[in-house]
Coordinates of C-alpha atoms and ligand atoms in Angstrom, one line a residue:
M1 CA 90.1 116.9 79.6
T2 CA 90.7 120.4 80.5
D3 CA 93.8 122.2 79.1
D4 CA 95.5 122.5 82.5
V5 CA 95.7 118.7 83.0
A6 CA 98.3 116.8 80.9
I7 CA 97.8 113.3 82.3
R8 CA 94.7 111.8 83.9
V9 CA 94.6 108.3 85.4
E10 CA 91.2 107.1 86.5
A11 CA 90.8 104.0 88.6
V12 CA 93.4 102.1 86.7
S13 CA 94.1 98.4 87.3
K14 CA 96.5 96.3 85.3
K15 CA 96.5 92.5 85.4
F16 CA 99.3 90.3 83.9
D17 CA 98.8 86.7 83.0
L18 CA 101.8 84.8 84.2
H19 CA 101.3 81.3 83.0
S20 CA 102.7 81.9 79.5
D21 CA 106.1 82.9 80.7
R22 CA 106.3 81.3 84.1
R23 CA 106.6 77.6 83.3
T24 CA 108.0 77.0 79.9
N25 CA 109.4 73.7 81.0
I26 CA 106.8 71.0 80.3
K27 CA 108.2 68.6 82.9
E28 CA 108.0 71.2 85.5
R29 CA 104.4 72.0 84.6
F30 CA 103.6 68.3 84.8
V31 CA 105.3 67.7 88.1
R32 CA 104.0 70.8 89.9
G33 CA 100.7 71.0 88.1
R34 CA 98.9 74.2 87.8
P35 CA 98.7 76.3 91.0
K36 CA 95.4 76.7 92.7
G37 CA 93.6 79.8 91.6
S38 CA 95.0 81.3 88.5
D39 CA 98.3 82.8 87.3
E40 CA 96.9 86.3 87.3
F41 CA 98.9 89.0 88.8
W42 CA 97.6 92.5 89.5
A43 CA 100.5 94.9 89.0
L44 CA 98.3 97.9 89.6
K45 CA 95.0 98.2 91.5
D46 CA 92.6 101.1 91.4
V47 CA 95.2 103.9 90.8
S48 CA 94.0 107.5 90.2
F49 CA 95.9 110.7 89.8
E50 CA 96.2 113.8 87.7
V51 CA 99.3 115.6 86.5
P52 CA 98.8 119.4 85.9
R53 CA 100.3 120.6 82.6
G54 CA 103.8 121.9 83.0
S55 CA 104.4 120.2 86.4
T56 CA 106.8 117.5 87.3
Y57 CA 105.4 114.3 88.8
G58 CA 107.4 111.6 90.7
L59 CA 106.6 107.9 91.1
I60 CA 108.2 106.2 94.1
G61 CA 107.9 102.8 95.8
H62 CA 109.7 99.6 96.4
N63 CA 110.9 97.3 93.5
G64 CA 107.9 95.6 92.0
S65 CA 105.4 98.1 93.2
G66 CA 104.2 98.9 89.7
K67 CA 106.0 102.1 88.8
S68 CA 107.4 101.0 85.4
T69 CA 104.0 99.4 84.6
M70 CA 102.4 102.8 85.3
L71 CA 104.8 104.6 83.0
K72 CA 104.1 102.0 80.3
L73 CA 100.4 102.6 80.6
L74 CA 101.0 106.3 80.2
A75 CA 103.2 105.6 77.1
S76 CA 100.6 103.3 75.6
I77 CA 103.0 100.4 75.7
H78 CA 100.4 98.5 77.8
R79 CA 96.7 99.0 78.0
P80 CA 94.9 99.1 81.4
T81 CA 92.8 96.1 82.3
S82 CA 90.2 98.5 83.7
G83 CA 90.0 102.2 84.2
A84 CA 91.2 104.9 81.9
V85 CA 94.5 106.6 81.1
M86 CA 94.7 109.9 79.2
A87 CA 97.8 111.8 78.2
A88 CA 97.1 114.9 76.2
G89 CA 100.1 116.0 74.2
R90 CA 103.1 114.6 72.3
V91 CA 104.5 111.9 74.6
S92 CA 108.1 111.0 74.5
S93 CA 109.5 108.3 76.8
M94 CA 112.6 106.7 78.1
I95 CA 111.4 103.6 79.7
E96 CA 113.1 100.5 78.5
L97 CA 116.7 100.2 77.4
G98 CA 116.8 100.4 73.6
A99 CA 113.0 100.3 73.2
G100 CA 112.1 102.2 70.1
F101 CA 115.4 101.4 68.5
H102 CA 115.7 99.3 65.4
P103 CA 118.9 97.3 65.9
E104 CA 120.0 97.2 62.2
L105 CA 119.6 100.9 61.7
S106 CA 122.3 103.4 62.6
G107 CA 122.1 105.8 65.5
R108 CA 121.4 108.6 63.0
E109 CA 118.6 106.6 61.3
N110 CA 117.1 105.7 64.6
V111 CA 116.8 109.4 65.4
F112 CA 114.7 109.8 62.3
L113 CA 112.7 106.7 63.1
N114 CA 111.9 108.0 66.6
G115 CA 111.1 111.5 65.4
S116 CA 108.6 110.2 62.8
I117 CA 107.0 108.0 65.4
L118 CA 106.5 111.2 67.5
G119 CA 104.9 112.8 64.5
M120 CA 107.7 115.2 63.5
T121 CA 108.5 116.1 59.9
R122 CA 111.9 115.4 58.4
K123 CA 112.7 119.1 58.5
Q124 CA 111.9 119.3 62.2
I125 CA 114.1 116.3 62.9
D126 CA 116.9 117.6 60.8
A127 CA 116.9 120.7 62.9
S128 CA 117.4 118.8 66.1
L129 CA 119.8 116.2 64.7
E130 CA 123.1 117.8 65.5
E131 CA 121.9 118.7 69.0
I132 CA 120.9 115.1 69.7
I133 CA 124.2 113.7 68.5
E134 CA 126.1 116.2 70.5
F135 CA 124.0 115.6 73.6
S136 CA 124.4 111.9 73.4
G137 CA 128.2 112.2 73.3
I138 CA 128.3 109.2 71.0
P139 CA 131.6 109.2 69.0
L140 CA 131.2 110.1 65.4
Q141 CA 132.5 106.7 64.1
F142 CA 129.6 105.1 65.9
I143 CA 126.7 107.4 64.9
D144 CA 126.5 105.8 61.5
A145 CA 127.0 102.2 62.8
P146 CA 124.0 100.0 63.5
V147 CA 122.9 100.5 67.1
K148 CA 123.2 96.7 67.8
V149 CA 126.9 97.3 68.2
Y150 CA 126.4 100.0 70.8
S151 CA 127.3 99.5 74.5
S152 CA 124.4 99.8 77.0
G153 CA 125.7 103.2 78.0
M154 CA 125.5 104.4 74.4
Y155 CA 122.0 103.1 74.2
V156 CA 121.0 105.1 77.2
R157 CA 122.7 108.2 76.1
L158 CA 121.2 108.2 72.6
G159 CA 117.7 107.2 73.9
F160 CA 117.8 110.0 76.4
A161 CA 119.2 112.5 73.9
I162 CA 116.3 111.7 71.5
A163 CA 113.6 111.7 74.2
V164 CA 114.5 115.1 75.5
N165 CA 115.5 116.9 72.3
L166 CA 112.6 115.9 70.1
D167 CA 110.4 118.7 71.6
P168 CA 108.2 116.5 73.8
E169 CA 105.1 117.9 75.5
I170 CA 105.0 115.1 78.0
L171 CA 108.2 113.3 79.0
L172 CA 108.2 109.9 80.7
I173 CA 111.4 108.7 82.2
D174 CA 112.1 105.5 84.1
E175 CA 115.1 105.1 86.4
I176 CA 116.9 103.8 83.4
V177 CA 118.8 107.1 83.3
A178 CA 120.7 105.9 86.3
V179 CA 122.6 103.5 84.0
G180 CA 124.6 106.4 82.5
D181 CA 127.8 107.7 84.1
E182 CA 127.8 110.5 86.6
D183 CA 128.6 113.2 84.1
F184 CA 125.9 112.2 81.8
Q185 CA 123.4 112.0 84.7
R186 CA 124.2 115.5 85.6
K187 CA 123.7 116.6 82.1
C188 CA 120.3 114.9 82.0
F189 CA 119.1 116.5 85.2
D190 CA 120.3 119.9 84.1
H191 CA 118.3 119.3 80.9
L192 CA 115.2 118.2 82.9
Y193 CA 115.3 121.5 84.8
K194 CA 115.5 123.3 81.5
L195 CA 112.5 121.4 80.0
R196 CA 110.5 122.0 83.2
R197 CA 111.1 125.7 82.8
K198 CA 109.9 125.4 79.2
G199 CA 106.6 124.0 80.5
V200 CA 107.1 120.3 79.5
T201 CA 105.1 118.0 81.7
I202 CA 107.5 115.4 83.2
C203 CA 106.6 112.2 84.9
F204 CA 109.5 110.1 86.2
V205 CA 110.4 107.2 88.4
S206 CA 113.4 107.5 90.7
H207 CA 114.9 105.8 93.7
S208 CA 116.6 109.1 94.7
L209 CA 114.2 110.6 97.2
P210 CA 116.1 113.9 97.5
L211 CA 115.8 114.2 93.7
V212 CA 112.1 113.6 93.9
Q213 CA 111.7 116.2 96.7
T214 CA 113.7 118.8 94.8
L215 CA 112.5 118.2 91.2
C216 CA 108.9 117.2 91.6
D217 CA 105.8 119.2 92.4
H218 CA 103.7 116.1 93.2
A219 CA 104.4 112.5 93.7
L220 CA 102.7 109.1 94.1
W221 CA 103.8 106.3 96.3
L222 CA 102.9 102.9 95.0
D223 CA 103.0 99.9 97.3
H224 CA 102.3 96.5 95.8
G225 CA 100.4 98.2 93.0
Q226 CA 98.2 100.2 95.3
M227 CA 98.3 103.9 96.1
R228 CA 99.8 104.6 99.6
A229 CA 100.1 108.4 99.3
E230 CA 99.6 111.0 96.7
G231 CA 100.0 114.7 96.7
K232 CA 102.8 117.2 97.4
A233 CA 106.2 115.6 96.7
L234 CA 107.7 116.7 100.0
T235 CA 104.8 115.2 102.0
V236 CA 104.7 112.0 100.0
V237 CA 108.4 111.4 100.3
D238 CA 108.3 112.2 104.0
E239 CA 105.5 109.6 104.6
Y240 CA 107.5 107.1 102.6
L241 CA 110.6 107.7 104.6
R242 CA 108.8 107.4 107.8
A243 CA 107.3 104.0 106.8
V244 CA 110.7 102.7 105.6
N245 CA 112.3 103.9 108.8
K246 CA 109.7 102.2 110.9
T247 CA 110.1 98.9 109.1
E248 CA 113.9 99.1 109.7
S249 CA 113.5 99.9 113.4
D250 CA 110.9 97.1 113.9
R251 CA 113.3 94.7 112.2
L252 CA 116.4 95.7 114.1
G253 CA 115.1 97.0 117.4
H254 CA 117.8 98.9 119.3
A255 CA 121.4 99.5 118.0
E256 CA 122.6 96.5 116.1
E257 CA 125.4 95.0 118.1
I258 CA 128.4 93.6 116.4
D259 CA 130.1 90.7 118.3
D260 CA 133.1 92.3 120.0
S261 CA 133.9 89.6 122.6
H262 CA 137.3 89.2 121.1
S263 CA 138.3 92.9 120.7
R264 CA 136.6 94.1 123.9
R265 CA 139.2 95.2 126.5
G266 CA 139.5 97.1 129.8
S267 CA 139.6 96.5 133.5
R268 CA 135.7 96.5 133.8
E269 CA 135.2 98.5 137.0
I270 CA 132.5 100.2 135.0
T271 CA 131.2 98.8 131.7
I272 CA 129.0 99.8 128.8
S273 CA 126.1 97.4 128.6
K274 CA 124.2 98.8 125.7
L275 CA 124.1 101.6 123.2
E276 CA 121.0 103.2 121.8
F277 CA 120.3 105.7 119.1
L278 CA 117.3 107.8 119.9
D279 CA 115.4 109.7 117.1
A280 CA 113.7 113.1 117.4
T281 CA 110.8 111.6 119.4
G282 CA 113.1 109.7 121.8
T283 CA 112.4 106.4 120.2
P284 CA 115.3 104.0 119.9
S285 CA 116.1 103.2 116.3
P286 CA 119.2 101.9 114.5
V287 CA 118.5 104.4 111.7
G288 CA 119.5 108.1 112.0
T289 CA 118.4 110.8 109.5
T290 CA 120.8 113.4 108.2
G291 CA 119.8 116.8 109.5
E292 CA 117.6 115.5 112.3
P293 CA 118.2 115.2 116.0
L294 CA 120.0 112.1 117.2
T295 CA 120.9 111.1 120.7
V296 CA 123.5 108.4 121.4
R297 CA 122.6 106.8 124.8
M298 CA 125.4 104.8 126.5
H299 CA 124.1 102.6 129.2
Y300 CA 126.6 101.9 131.9
E301 CA 126.9 99.5 134.9
V302 CA 129.2 100.1 137.8
H303 CA 130.9 97.1 139.4
Q304 CA 133.5 98.9 141.6
P305 CA 133.4 102.6 142.3
V306 CA 135.5 104.8 140.1
T307 CA 135.9 108.6 140.1
E308 CA 135.3 111.0 137.2
P309 CA 135.2 108.4 134.4
V310 CA 135.2 109.8 130.9
F311 CA 132.7 108.5 128.3
G312 CA 133.7 108.5 124.7
L313 CA 132.4 107.6 121.3
A314 CA 134.0 107.2 117.9
F315 CA 132.2 107.2 114.6
H316 CA 133.7 105.3 111.7
H317 CA 132.4 105.4 108.2
E318 CA 132.0 102.0 106.4
S319 CA 134.9 102.9 104.2
G320 CA 137.1 102.9 107.4
T321 CA 137.4 106.6 107.8
H322 CA 137.4 107.8 111.4
V323 CA 134.9 110.6 111.3
A324 CA 134.6 111.9 114.8
G325 CA 135.4 111.1 118.4
P326 CA 133.5 113.2 121.0
N327 CA 133.9 112.5 124.7
S328 CA 132.2 113.7 127.9
R329 CA 135.3 115.5 129.2
E330 CA 135.3 117.8 126.1
G331 CA 131.7 118.3 126.8
S332 CA 132.6 119.4 130.4
V333 CA 130.4 116.8 132.1
M334 CA 131.3 116.0 135.6
T335 CA 130.6 112.3 136.0
G336 CA 131.4 112.2 139.8
T337 CA 131.3 108.7 141.3
P338 CA 128.5 106.9 139.6
R339 CA 126.8 104.0 141.3
G340 CA 124.7 101.1 140.1
A341 CA 123.6 101.7 136.6
G342 CA 122.5 104.6 134.4
H343 CA 123.1 106.2 131.1
V344 CA 125.1 109.0 129.5
D345 CA 123.6 110.9 126.5
F346 CA 125.4 112.5 123.6
R347 CA 122.8 114.6 121.9
M348 CA 123.2 116.1 118.4
D349 CA 120.6 118.7 117.4
R350 CA 121.4 117.9 113.8
L351 CA 123.0 114.7 112.7
L352 CA 125.7 115.8 110.3
L353 CA 126.6 112.4 109.0
Q354 CA 125.6 111.8 105.4
P355 CA 123.5 108.8 104.4
G356 CA 125.5 105.6 104.7
A357 CA 126.6 102.9 107.1
F358 CA 128.7 103.8 110.1
V359 CA 130.1 101.8 113.1
V360 CA 130.3 103.3 116.5
T361 CA 132.9 102.6 119.2
A362 CA 131.9 103.3 122.8
A363 CA 134.4 103.5 125.6
V364 CA 134.7 104.5 129.2
V365 CA 138.2 105.5 130.5
D366 CA 139.6 107.1 133.6
T367 CA 140.1 110.8 134.2
T368 CA 143.6 110.8 132.7
M369 CA 142.2 108.9 129.7
A370 CA 145.2 106.6 130.0
H371 CA 143.5 103.7 131.7
V372 CA 140.7 101.8 130.0
Y373 CA 137.7 100.5 131.9
D374 CA 135.7 99.3 128.9
Y375 CA 136.5 99.7 125.3
R376 CA 133.9 98.4 122.7
D377 CA 135.7 98.9 119.4
Q378 CA 133.3 99.4 116.5
A379 CA 130.7 97.3 118.2
F380 CA 127.5 99.2 117.2
A381 CA 126.0 99.7 113.7
L382 CA 124.4 103.0 112.8
H383 CA 122.6 103.4 109.5
V384 CA 122.1 107.0 108.3
Q385 CA 119.3 107.7 105.8
P386 CA 118.8 110.9 103.7
G387 CA 116.6 113.6 105.3
H388 CA 115.2 116.7 103.7
G389 CA 116.9 118.5 100.8
A390 CA 119.5 117.1 98.5
A391 CA 121.7 114.4 99.7
G392 CA 125.2 115.6 99.4
A393 CA 128.3 113.6 98.7
G394 CA 130.9 112.5 101.2
V395 CA 130.8 111.4 104.8
V396 CA 129.6 114.6 106.6
D397 CA 127.4 117.5 105.8
L398 CA 129.3 120.7 106.6
P399 CA 127.0 123.2 108.2
G400 CA 128.1 126.3 106.4
T401 CA 126.2 129.2 104.9
W402 CA 126.8 130.6 101.4
T403 CA 126.7 134.2 100.5
M404 CA 127.6 136.0 97.3
K405 CA 128.6 139.5 96.3
T406 CA 128.9 140.9 92.8
V407 CA 131.7 143.1 91.7
D408 CA 129.4 146.2 92.0
Q409 CA 128.6 145.4 95.6
L410 CA 132.3 145.0 96.4
D411 CA 133.0 148.4 94.8
Q412 CA 130.3 150.0 96.8
G413 CA 131.6 148.4 100.0
E414 CA 135.0 149.9 99.3
A415 CA 133.6 153.4 98.5
S416 CA 131.5 153.6 101.7
Ligands
ADP501 N1 105.0 91.9 81.3 C1 104.8 91.4 82.5 N2 104.3 90.2 82.8 C2 104.1 89.7 84.0 N3 104.4 90.4 85.1 C3 104.9 91.6 85.0 C4 105.1 92.2 83.7 N4 105.6 93.5 83.9 C5 105.7 93.6 85.2 N5 105.3 92.5 85.9 C6 105.2 92.4 87.4 O1 104.4 93.5 87.9 C7 105.0 93.9 89.1 C8 105.3 95.4 89.0 O2 106.4 95.6 88.1 P1 107.0 97.0 87.8 O3 106.0 97.9 87.3 O4 108.2 96.7 86.9 O5 107.5 97.5 89.2 P2 108.6 98.6 89.6 O6 108.9 99.4 88.3 O7 107.9 99.4 90.6 O8 109.8 97.9 90.1 C9 106.2 93.1 89.4 O9 105.8 92.1 90.3 C10 106.5 92.5 88.0 O10 107.1 91.2 88.1
MG502 MG1 110.7 99.6 87.4

């Protein structure tokens, strides 16, 4: 392997034999018999990729797609059934909760155990010990207690502290880190950035697509053990999102209607028959994407002529928060005296709602906004998924810009 490649996976397949753990119950075996074919299961099929030294690689895909199995092959916990896996360098991993820990040994002793497994000398481990204990945040009264009394959070913190501080050349991390609390997660990610700057090769599994897009250079999308896409992280995540989005739309069709027959009110001269959410390409989809265009299309039917009706929408977050309530009068649209049927569009160039579940109210009222023709209270579901860039917290994405000035620049500004 050349020096600039840290990990090479060549046409790897992994088969598990299921019969040993599937039916332990003899009666069940007897009654149901052995299934036709065999109890073989291919967790990975013909997977190939390379991770350049010093780069960060992400593994994404649905549950059961083989991501953890792939990491276990890289960590030599499993052997491939066929193909070859090569990892050139000292591999440190954080794959299974508590794996690599001896339950009867104390936290401190486990640090030494793990260090020696990684091929480090006692002196080298000694040098990192304080840092590891501090990073883990494990209370001192616990650090000399056997790890079998640790909480799962403490296991994760100690495991991660060891994995990242014992000077790895290749670091493998499963989504297990997600078990820790938010503060600890932040600390982990800060540390990952630091290791990446130091030139450590990192390969990790995450369900956080924004994280994969920001942290990883390259990524692999696994689907039922097979490669669906491999290459630049931005592109692979995009393809993945598009596929997930499409499945959702196929499943749900147009905007999901919530039964509002009891709450629906109004005099019904004009009614709202349907609501659609149109994506950037104009395709109806119940899923919107933060930062991308979204058009809300209100289909109306006129039963008796009305003049200058006002069309309105309300967006509620699943937590109950009323987020926004735009209407066509604010938008200065003259609606005239509509006849028959048609639609009114509310177009957003950039959807500012953050990922989450929202419910939309659609209403049509008279010019004074005092009389209700049709009011469909929280009758349509809108799912918002993360788009490009980091997913922020909260309900909306505030479209601001940041700037910064140093004290020197401020002084210059005053002088001139
Ligand atoms: N030791 C094992 N024995 C049998 N089947 C396994 C074993 N480990 C994983 N599998 C199966 O392989 C598939 C892939 O699992 P995994 O790699 O854990 O997926 P992911 O991490 O993407 O959720 C799953 O269907 C899982 O049930
Ligand atoms: Mg997994």
